[in-house]
PDB file of C-alpha atoms in Angstrom:
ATOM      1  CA  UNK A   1       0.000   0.000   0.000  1.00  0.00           C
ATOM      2  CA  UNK A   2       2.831   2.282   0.712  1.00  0.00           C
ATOM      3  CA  UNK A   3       4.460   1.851  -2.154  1.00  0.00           C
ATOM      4  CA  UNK A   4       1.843   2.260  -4.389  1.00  0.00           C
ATOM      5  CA  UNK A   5       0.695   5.467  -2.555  1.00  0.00           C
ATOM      6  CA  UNK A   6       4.486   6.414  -3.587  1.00  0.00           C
ATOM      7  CA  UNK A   7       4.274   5.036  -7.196  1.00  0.00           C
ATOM      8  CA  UNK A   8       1.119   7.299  -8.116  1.00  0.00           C
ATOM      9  CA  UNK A   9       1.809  10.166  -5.717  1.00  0.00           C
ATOM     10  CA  UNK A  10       4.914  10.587  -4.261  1.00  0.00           C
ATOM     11  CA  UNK A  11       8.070  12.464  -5.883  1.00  0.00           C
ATOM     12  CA  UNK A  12      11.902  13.360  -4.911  1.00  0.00           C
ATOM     13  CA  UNK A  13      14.194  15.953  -3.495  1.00  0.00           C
ATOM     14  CA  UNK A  14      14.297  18.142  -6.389  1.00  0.00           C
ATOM     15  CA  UNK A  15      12.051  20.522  -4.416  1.00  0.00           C
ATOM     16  CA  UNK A  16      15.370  21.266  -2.305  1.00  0.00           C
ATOM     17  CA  UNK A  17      16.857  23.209  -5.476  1.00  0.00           C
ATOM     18  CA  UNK A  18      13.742  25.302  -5.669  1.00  0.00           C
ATOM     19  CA  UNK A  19      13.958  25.717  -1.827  1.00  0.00           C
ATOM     20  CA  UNK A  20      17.628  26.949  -1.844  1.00  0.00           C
ATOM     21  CA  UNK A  21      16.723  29.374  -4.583  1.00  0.00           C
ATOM     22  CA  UNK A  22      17.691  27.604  -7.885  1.00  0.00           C
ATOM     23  CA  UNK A  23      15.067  26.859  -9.851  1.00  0.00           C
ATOM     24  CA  UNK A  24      17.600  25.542 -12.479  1.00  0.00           C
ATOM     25  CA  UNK A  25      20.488  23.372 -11.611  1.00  0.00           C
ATOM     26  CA  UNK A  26      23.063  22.929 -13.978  1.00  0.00           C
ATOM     27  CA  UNK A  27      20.628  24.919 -16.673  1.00  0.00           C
ATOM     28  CA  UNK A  28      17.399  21.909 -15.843  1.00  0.00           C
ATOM     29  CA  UNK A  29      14.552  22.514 -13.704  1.00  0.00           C
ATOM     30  CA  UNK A  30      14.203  19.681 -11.458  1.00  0.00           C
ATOM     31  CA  UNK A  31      12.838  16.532 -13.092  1.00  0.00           C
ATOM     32  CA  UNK A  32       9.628  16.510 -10.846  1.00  0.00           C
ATOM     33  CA  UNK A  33       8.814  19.642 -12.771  1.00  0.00           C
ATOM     34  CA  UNK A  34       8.420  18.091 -16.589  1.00  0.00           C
ATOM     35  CA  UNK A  35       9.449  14.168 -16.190  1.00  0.00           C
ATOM     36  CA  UNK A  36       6.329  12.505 -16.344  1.00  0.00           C
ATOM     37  CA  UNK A  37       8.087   9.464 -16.939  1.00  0.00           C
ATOM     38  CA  UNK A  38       9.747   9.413 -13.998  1.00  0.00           C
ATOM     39  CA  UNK A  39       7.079  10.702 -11.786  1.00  0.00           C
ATOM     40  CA  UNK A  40       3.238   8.991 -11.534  1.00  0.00           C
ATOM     41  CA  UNK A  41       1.773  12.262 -10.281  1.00  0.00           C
ATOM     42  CA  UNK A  42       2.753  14.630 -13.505  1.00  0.00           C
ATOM     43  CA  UNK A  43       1.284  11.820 -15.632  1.00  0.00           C
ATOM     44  CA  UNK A  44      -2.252  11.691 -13.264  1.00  0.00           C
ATOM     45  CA  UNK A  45      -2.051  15.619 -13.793  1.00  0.00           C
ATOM     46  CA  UNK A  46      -1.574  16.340 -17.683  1.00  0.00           C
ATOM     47  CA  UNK A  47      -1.112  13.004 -20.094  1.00  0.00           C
ATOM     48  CA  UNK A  48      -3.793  10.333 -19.815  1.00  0.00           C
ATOM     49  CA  UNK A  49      -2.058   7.886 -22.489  1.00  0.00           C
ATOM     50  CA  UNK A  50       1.274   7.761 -20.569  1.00  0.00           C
ATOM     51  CA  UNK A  51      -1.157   6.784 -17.462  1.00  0.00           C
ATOM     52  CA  UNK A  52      -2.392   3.683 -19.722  1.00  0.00           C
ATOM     53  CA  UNK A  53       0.834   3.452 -20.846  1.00  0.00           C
ATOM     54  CA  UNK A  54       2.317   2.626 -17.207  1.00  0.00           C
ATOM     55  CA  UNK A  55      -0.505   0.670 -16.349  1.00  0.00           C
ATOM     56  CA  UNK A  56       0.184  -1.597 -19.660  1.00  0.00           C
ATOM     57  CA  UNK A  57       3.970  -1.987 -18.976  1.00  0.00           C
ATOM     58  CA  UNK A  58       3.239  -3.078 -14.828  1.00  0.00           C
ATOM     59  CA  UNK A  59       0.740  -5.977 -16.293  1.00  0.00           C
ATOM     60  CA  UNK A  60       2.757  -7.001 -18.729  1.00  0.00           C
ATOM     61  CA  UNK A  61       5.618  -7.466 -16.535  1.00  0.00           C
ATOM     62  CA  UNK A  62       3.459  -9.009 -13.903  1.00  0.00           C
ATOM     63  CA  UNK A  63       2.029 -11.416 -16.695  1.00  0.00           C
ATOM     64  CA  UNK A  64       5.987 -12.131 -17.788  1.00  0.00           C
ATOM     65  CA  UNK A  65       6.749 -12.987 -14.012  1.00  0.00           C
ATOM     66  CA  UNK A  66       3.520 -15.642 -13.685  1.00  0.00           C
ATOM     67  CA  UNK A  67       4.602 -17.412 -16.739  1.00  0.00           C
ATOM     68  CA  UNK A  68       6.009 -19.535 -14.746  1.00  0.00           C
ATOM     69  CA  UNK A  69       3.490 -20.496 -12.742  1.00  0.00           C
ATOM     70  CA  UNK A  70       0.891 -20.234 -15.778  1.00  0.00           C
ATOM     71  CA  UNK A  71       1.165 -21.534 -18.933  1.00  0.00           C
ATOM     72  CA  UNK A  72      -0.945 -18.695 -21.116  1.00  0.00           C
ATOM     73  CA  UNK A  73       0.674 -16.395 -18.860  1.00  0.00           C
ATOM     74  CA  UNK A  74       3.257 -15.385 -21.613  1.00  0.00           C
ATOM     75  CA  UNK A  75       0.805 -14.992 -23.745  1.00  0.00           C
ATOM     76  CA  UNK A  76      -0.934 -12.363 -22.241  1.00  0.00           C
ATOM     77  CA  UNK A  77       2.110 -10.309 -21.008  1.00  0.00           C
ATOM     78  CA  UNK A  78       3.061  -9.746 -25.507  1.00  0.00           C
ATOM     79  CA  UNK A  79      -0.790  -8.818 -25.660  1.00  0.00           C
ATOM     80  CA  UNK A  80      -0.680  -6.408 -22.955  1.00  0.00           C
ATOM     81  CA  UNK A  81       3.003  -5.293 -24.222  1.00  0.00           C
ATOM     82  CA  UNK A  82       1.929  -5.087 -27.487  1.00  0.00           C
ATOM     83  CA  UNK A  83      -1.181  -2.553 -26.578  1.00  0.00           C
ATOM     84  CA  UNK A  84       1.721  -0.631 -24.809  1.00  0.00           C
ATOM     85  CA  UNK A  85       3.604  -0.211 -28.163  1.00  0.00           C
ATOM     86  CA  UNK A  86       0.091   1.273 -29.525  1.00  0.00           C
ATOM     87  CA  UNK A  87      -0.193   3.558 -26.966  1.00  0.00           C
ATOM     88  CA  UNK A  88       3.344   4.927 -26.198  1.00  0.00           C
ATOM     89  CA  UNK A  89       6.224   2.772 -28.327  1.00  0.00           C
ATOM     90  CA  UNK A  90       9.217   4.210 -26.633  1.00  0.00           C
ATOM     91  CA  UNK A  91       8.102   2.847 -23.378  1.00  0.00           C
ATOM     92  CA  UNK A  92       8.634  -0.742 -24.576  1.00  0.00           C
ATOM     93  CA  UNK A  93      12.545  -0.276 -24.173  1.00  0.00           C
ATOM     94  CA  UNK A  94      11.861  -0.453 -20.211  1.00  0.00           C
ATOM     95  CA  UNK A  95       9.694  -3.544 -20.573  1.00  0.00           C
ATOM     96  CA  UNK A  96      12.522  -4.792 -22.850  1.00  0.00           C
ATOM     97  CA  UNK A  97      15.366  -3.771 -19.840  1.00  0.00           C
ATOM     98  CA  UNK A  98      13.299  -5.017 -17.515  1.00  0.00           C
ATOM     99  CA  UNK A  99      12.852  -9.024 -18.881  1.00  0.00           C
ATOM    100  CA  UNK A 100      16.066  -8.540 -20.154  1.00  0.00           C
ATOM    101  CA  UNK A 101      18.029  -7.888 -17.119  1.00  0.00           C
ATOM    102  CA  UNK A 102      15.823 -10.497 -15.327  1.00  0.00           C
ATOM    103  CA  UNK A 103      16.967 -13.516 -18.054  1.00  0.00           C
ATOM    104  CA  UNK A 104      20.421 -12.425 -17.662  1.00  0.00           C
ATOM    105  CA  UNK A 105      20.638 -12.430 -14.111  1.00  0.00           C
ATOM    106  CA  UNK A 106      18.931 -15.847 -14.028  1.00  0.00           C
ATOM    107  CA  UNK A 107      21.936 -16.930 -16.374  1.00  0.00           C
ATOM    108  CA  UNK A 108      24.533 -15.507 -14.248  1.00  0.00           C
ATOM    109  CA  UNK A 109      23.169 -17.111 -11.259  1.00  0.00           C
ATOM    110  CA  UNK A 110      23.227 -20.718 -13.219  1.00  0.00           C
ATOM    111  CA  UNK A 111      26.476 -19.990 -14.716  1.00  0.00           C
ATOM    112  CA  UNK A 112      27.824 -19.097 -11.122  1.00  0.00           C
ATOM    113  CA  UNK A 113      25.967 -22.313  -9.634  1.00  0.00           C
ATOM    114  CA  UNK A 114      26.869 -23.946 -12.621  1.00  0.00           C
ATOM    115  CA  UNK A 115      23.370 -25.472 -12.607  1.00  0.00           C
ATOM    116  CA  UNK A 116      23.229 -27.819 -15.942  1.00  0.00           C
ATOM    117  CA  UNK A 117      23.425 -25.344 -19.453  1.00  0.00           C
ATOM    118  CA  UNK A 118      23.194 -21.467 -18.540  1.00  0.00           C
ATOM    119  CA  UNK A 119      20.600 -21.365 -21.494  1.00  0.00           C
ATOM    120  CA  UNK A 120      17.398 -23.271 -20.800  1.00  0.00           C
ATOM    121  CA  UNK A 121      14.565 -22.730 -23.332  1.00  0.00           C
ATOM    122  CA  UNK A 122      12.032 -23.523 -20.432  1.00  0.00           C
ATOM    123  CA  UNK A 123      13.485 -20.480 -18.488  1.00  0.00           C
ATOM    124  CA  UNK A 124      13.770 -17.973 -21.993  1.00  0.00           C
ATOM    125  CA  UNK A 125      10.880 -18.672 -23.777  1.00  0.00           C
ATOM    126  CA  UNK A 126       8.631 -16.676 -21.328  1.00  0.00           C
ATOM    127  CA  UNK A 127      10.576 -13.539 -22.407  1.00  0.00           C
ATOM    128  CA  UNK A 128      10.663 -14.548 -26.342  1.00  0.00           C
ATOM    129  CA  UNK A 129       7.075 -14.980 -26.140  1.00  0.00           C
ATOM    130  CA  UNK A 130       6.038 -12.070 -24.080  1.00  0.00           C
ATOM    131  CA  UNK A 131       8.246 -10.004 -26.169  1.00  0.00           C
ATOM    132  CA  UNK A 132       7.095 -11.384 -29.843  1.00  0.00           C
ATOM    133  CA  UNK A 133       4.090  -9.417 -30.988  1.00  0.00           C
ATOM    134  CA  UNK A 134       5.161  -6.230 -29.602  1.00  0.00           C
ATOM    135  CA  UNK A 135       8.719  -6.285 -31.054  1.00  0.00           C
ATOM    136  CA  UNK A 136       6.605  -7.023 -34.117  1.00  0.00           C
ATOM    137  CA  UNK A 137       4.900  -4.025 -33.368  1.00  0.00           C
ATOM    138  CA  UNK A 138       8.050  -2.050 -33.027  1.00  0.00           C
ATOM    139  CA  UNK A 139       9.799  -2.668 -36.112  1.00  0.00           C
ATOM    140  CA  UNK A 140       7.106  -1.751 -38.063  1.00  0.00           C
ATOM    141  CA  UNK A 141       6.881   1.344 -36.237  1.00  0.00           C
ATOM    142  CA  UNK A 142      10.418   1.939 -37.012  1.00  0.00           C
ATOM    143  CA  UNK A 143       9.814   1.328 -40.525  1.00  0.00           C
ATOM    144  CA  UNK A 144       7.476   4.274 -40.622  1.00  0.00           C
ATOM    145  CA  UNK A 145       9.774   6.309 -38.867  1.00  0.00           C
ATOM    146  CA  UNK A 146      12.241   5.926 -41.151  1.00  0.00           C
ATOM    147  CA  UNK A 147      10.249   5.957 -44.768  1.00  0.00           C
ATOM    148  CA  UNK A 148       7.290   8.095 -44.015  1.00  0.00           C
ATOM    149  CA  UNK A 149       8.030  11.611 -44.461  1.00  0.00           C
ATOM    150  CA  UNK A 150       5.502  13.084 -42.052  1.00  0.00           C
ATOM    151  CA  UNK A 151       6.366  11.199 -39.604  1.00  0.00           C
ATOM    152  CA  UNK A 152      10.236  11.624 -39.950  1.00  0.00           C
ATOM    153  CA  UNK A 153       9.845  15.184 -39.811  1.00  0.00           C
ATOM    154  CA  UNK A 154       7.991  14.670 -36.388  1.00  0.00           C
ATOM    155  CA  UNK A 155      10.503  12.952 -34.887  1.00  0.00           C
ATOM    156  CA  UNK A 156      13.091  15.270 -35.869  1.00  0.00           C
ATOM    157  CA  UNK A 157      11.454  17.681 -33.251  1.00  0.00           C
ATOM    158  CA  UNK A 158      11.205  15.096 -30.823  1.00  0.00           C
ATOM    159  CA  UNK A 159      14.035  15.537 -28.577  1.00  0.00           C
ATOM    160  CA  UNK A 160      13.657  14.705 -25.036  1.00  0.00           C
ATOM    161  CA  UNK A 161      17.613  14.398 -23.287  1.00  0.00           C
ATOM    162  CA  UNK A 162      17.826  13.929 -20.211  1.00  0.00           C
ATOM    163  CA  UNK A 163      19.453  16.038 -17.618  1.00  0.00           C
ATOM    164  CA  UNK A 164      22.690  16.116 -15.725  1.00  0.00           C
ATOM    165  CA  UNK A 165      23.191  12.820 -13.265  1.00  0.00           C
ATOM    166  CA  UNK A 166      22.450  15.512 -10.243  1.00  0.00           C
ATOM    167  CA  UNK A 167      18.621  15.743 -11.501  1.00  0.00           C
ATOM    168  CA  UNK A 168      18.280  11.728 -11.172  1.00  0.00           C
ATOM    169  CA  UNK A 169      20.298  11.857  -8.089  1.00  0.00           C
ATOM    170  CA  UNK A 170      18.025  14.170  -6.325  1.00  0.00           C
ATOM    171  CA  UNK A 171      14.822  12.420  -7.999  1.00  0.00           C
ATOM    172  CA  UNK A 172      15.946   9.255  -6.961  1.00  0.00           C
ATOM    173  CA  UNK A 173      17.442   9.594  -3.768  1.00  0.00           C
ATOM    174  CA  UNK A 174      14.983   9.796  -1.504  1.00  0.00           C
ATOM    175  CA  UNK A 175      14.280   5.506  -2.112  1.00  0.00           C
ATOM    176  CA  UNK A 176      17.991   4.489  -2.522  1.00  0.00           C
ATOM    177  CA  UNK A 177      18.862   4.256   0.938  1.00  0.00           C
ATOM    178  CA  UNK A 178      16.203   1.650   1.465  1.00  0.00           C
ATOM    179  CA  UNK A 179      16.178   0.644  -2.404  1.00  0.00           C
ATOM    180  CA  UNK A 180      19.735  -0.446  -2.695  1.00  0.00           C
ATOM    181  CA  UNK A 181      20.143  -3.063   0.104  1.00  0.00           C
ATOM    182  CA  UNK A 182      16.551  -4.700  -0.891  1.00  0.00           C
ATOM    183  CA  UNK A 183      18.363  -4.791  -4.381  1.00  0.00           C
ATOM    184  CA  UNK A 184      21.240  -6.411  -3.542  1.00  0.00           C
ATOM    185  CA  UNK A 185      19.213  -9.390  -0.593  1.00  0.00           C
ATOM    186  CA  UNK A 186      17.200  -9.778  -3.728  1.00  0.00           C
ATOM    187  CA  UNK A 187      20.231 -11.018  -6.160  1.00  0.00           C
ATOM    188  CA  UNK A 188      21.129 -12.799  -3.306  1.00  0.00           C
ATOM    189  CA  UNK A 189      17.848 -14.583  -2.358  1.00  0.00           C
ATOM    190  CA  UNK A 190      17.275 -14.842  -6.546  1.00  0.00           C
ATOM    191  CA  UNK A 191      13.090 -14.655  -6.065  1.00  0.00           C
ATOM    192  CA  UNK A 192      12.117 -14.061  -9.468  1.00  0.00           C
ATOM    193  CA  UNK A 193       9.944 -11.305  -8.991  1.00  0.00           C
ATOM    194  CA  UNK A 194      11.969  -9.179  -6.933  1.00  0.00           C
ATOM    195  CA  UNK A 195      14.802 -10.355  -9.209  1.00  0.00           C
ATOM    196  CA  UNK A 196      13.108  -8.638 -11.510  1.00  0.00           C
ATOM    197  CA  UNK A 197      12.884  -5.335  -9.517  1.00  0.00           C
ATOM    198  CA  UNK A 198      16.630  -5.872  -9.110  1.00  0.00           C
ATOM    199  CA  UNK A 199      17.445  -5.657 -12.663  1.00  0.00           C
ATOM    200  CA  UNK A 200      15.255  -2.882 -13.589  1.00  0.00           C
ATOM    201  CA  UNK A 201      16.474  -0.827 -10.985  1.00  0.00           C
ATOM    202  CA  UNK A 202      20.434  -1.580 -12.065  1.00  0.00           C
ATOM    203  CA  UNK A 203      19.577  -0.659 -15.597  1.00  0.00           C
ATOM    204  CA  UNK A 204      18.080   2.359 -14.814  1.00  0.00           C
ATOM    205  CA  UNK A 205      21.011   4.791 -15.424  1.00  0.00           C
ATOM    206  CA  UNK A 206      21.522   3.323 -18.960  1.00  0.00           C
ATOM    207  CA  UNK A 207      18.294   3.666 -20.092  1.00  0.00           C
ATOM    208  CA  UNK A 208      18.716   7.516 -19.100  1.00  0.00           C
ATOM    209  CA  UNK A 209      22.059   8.081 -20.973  1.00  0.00           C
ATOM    210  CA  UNK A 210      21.222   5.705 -24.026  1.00  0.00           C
ATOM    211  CA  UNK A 211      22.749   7.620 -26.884  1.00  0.00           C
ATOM    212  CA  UNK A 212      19.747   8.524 -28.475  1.00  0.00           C
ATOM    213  CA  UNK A 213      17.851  11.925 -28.401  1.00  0.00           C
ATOM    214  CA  UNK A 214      14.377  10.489 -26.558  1.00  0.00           C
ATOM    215  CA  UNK A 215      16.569   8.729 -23.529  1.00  0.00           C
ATOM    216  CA  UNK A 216      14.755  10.732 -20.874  1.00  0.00           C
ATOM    217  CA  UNK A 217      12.077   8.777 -21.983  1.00  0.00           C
ATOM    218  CA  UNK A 218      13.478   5.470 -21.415  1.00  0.00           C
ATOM    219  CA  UNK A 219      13.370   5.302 -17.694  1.00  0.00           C
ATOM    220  CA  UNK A 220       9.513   4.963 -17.642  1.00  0.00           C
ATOM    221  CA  UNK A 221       8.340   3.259 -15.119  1.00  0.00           C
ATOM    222  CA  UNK A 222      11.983   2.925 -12.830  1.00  0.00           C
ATOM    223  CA  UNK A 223      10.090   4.956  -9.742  1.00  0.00           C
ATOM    224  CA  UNK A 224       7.911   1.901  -8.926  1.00  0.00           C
ATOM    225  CA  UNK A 225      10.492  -0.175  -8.791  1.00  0.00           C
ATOM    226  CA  UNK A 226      12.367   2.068  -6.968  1.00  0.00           C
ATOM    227  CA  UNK A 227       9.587   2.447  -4.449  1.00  0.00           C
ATOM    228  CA  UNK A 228       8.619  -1.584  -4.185  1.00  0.00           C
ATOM    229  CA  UNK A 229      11.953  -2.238  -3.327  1.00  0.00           C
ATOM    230  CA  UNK A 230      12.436   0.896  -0.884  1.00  0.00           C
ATOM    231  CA  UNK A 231       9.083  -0.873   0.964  1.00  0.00           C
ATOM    232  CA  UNK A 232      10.895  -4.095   0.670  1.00  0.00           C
ATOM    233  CA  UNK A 233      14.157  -2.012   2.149  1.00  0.00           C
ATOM    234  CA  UNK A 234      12.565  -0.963   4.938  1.00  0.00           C
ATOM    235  CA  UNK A 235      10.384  -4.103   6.167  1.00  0.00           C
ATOM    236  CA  UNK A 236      14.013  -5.881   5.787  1.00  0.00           C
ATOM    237  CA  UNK A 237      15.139  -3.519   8.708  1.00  0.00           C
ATOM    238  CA  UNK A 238      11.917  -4.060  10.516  1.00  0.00           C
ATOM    239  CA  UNK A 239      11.083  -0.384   9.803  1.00  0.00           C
ATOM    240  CA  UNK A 240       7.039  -0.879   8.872  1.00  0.00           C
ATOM    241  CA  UNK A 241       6.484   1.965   6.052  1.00  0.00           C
TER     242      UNK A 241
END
């Protein structure tokens, strides 16, 4: 409950540059100003579709993690992925960081273990499936982007960088206290779902300096993960949120 009270509502330190008197740091207002993607409550206040967008990238990953428990549950995470790609594309590259960083820590962990072959098609296909239809999706989308002239002249215009490392720092930092040692017990403990959380979390800072001109967009979603695994932080330390 906590968390998701955090997830829709809650936002970071960057009020403390407006406080001190510097509304821009390092010539960037503070990312709870503009970064919908990074905080829930400038979404509930002015874009609708990047709420259904979140909403569509949470189920899909929750689908992802109960295909292992479920066998249509793959299924249903590329359908609800795939209506993600139709209603914001670019936030597929989190879903993709996300399962991706979740299969790869699996491997290490069976590499390290050296549990039987590192690859096993009963633990990947879950992410091949879930990721089919909308990486489908997404190169035809690309295809426009690149042939269509309306559209290429769009995108031109659509630059969204994101700011210096300070900006995220102050965004973020109110969660990694409690985030990071939840994080780390979870690689350790290797539950898949907060394995998941793990790797979404690490990956965060690439998605945000991906050398492309919409990276500020990438991060979507990284905030509630951040905040399930700060409430995960601080029931670990018996601290009850």
């Amino acid at each position: 409950r906590w968390a998701t009270i955090v997830s829709v509502a809650g936002g970071g330190l960057g009020w403390l540059v407006i406080a001190a008197g510097r509304a821009e740091l390092l010539g960037t207002q503070p990312l709870e100003l503009y970064s919908p993607e990074t905080f829930g409550f400038l979404a509930l206040l002015t874009f609708p579709h990047l709420l259904l967008a979140r909403a569509l990238l949470l189920l899909g990953l929750d689908a992802y993690l109960e295909a292992g428990r479920e066998s249509h549950a793959a299924s249903r995470a590329s359908v609800w992925l795939a209506l993600l790609v139709l209603t914001q594309p670019l936030s597929l590259a989190a879903a993709v960081a996300a399962i991706g960083m979740h299969q790869l820590l699996g491997i290490a962990r069976r590499v390290t273990r050296r549990e039987g072959r590192p690859v096993e098609w009963g633990r990947v296909r879950p992410a091949l499936v879930a990721l089919a239809l909308p990486a489908a999706l997404a190169a035809g989308y690309t295809l426009i982007l690149r042939t269509d002239p309306f559209v290429r002249s769009w995108a031109s215009q659509n630059i969204l960088l994101s700011p210096h490392p300070i900006h995220y720092a102050l965004a973020y930092g109110i969660l990694l206290p409690a985030a990071m040692p939840a994080a780390w017990r979870a690689l350790a403990d290797q539950l898949p779902d907060r394995l998941l959380l793990a790797g979404w979390a690490a990956v965060l800072p690439l998605l945000a300096y991906a050398p492309t001109v919409i990276q500020r967009r990438l991060p979507e979603g990284g905030w509630v993960a951040l905040a399930i695994l700060a409430a995960l932080g601080l029931s670990q330390l018996g601290v009850a949120p």
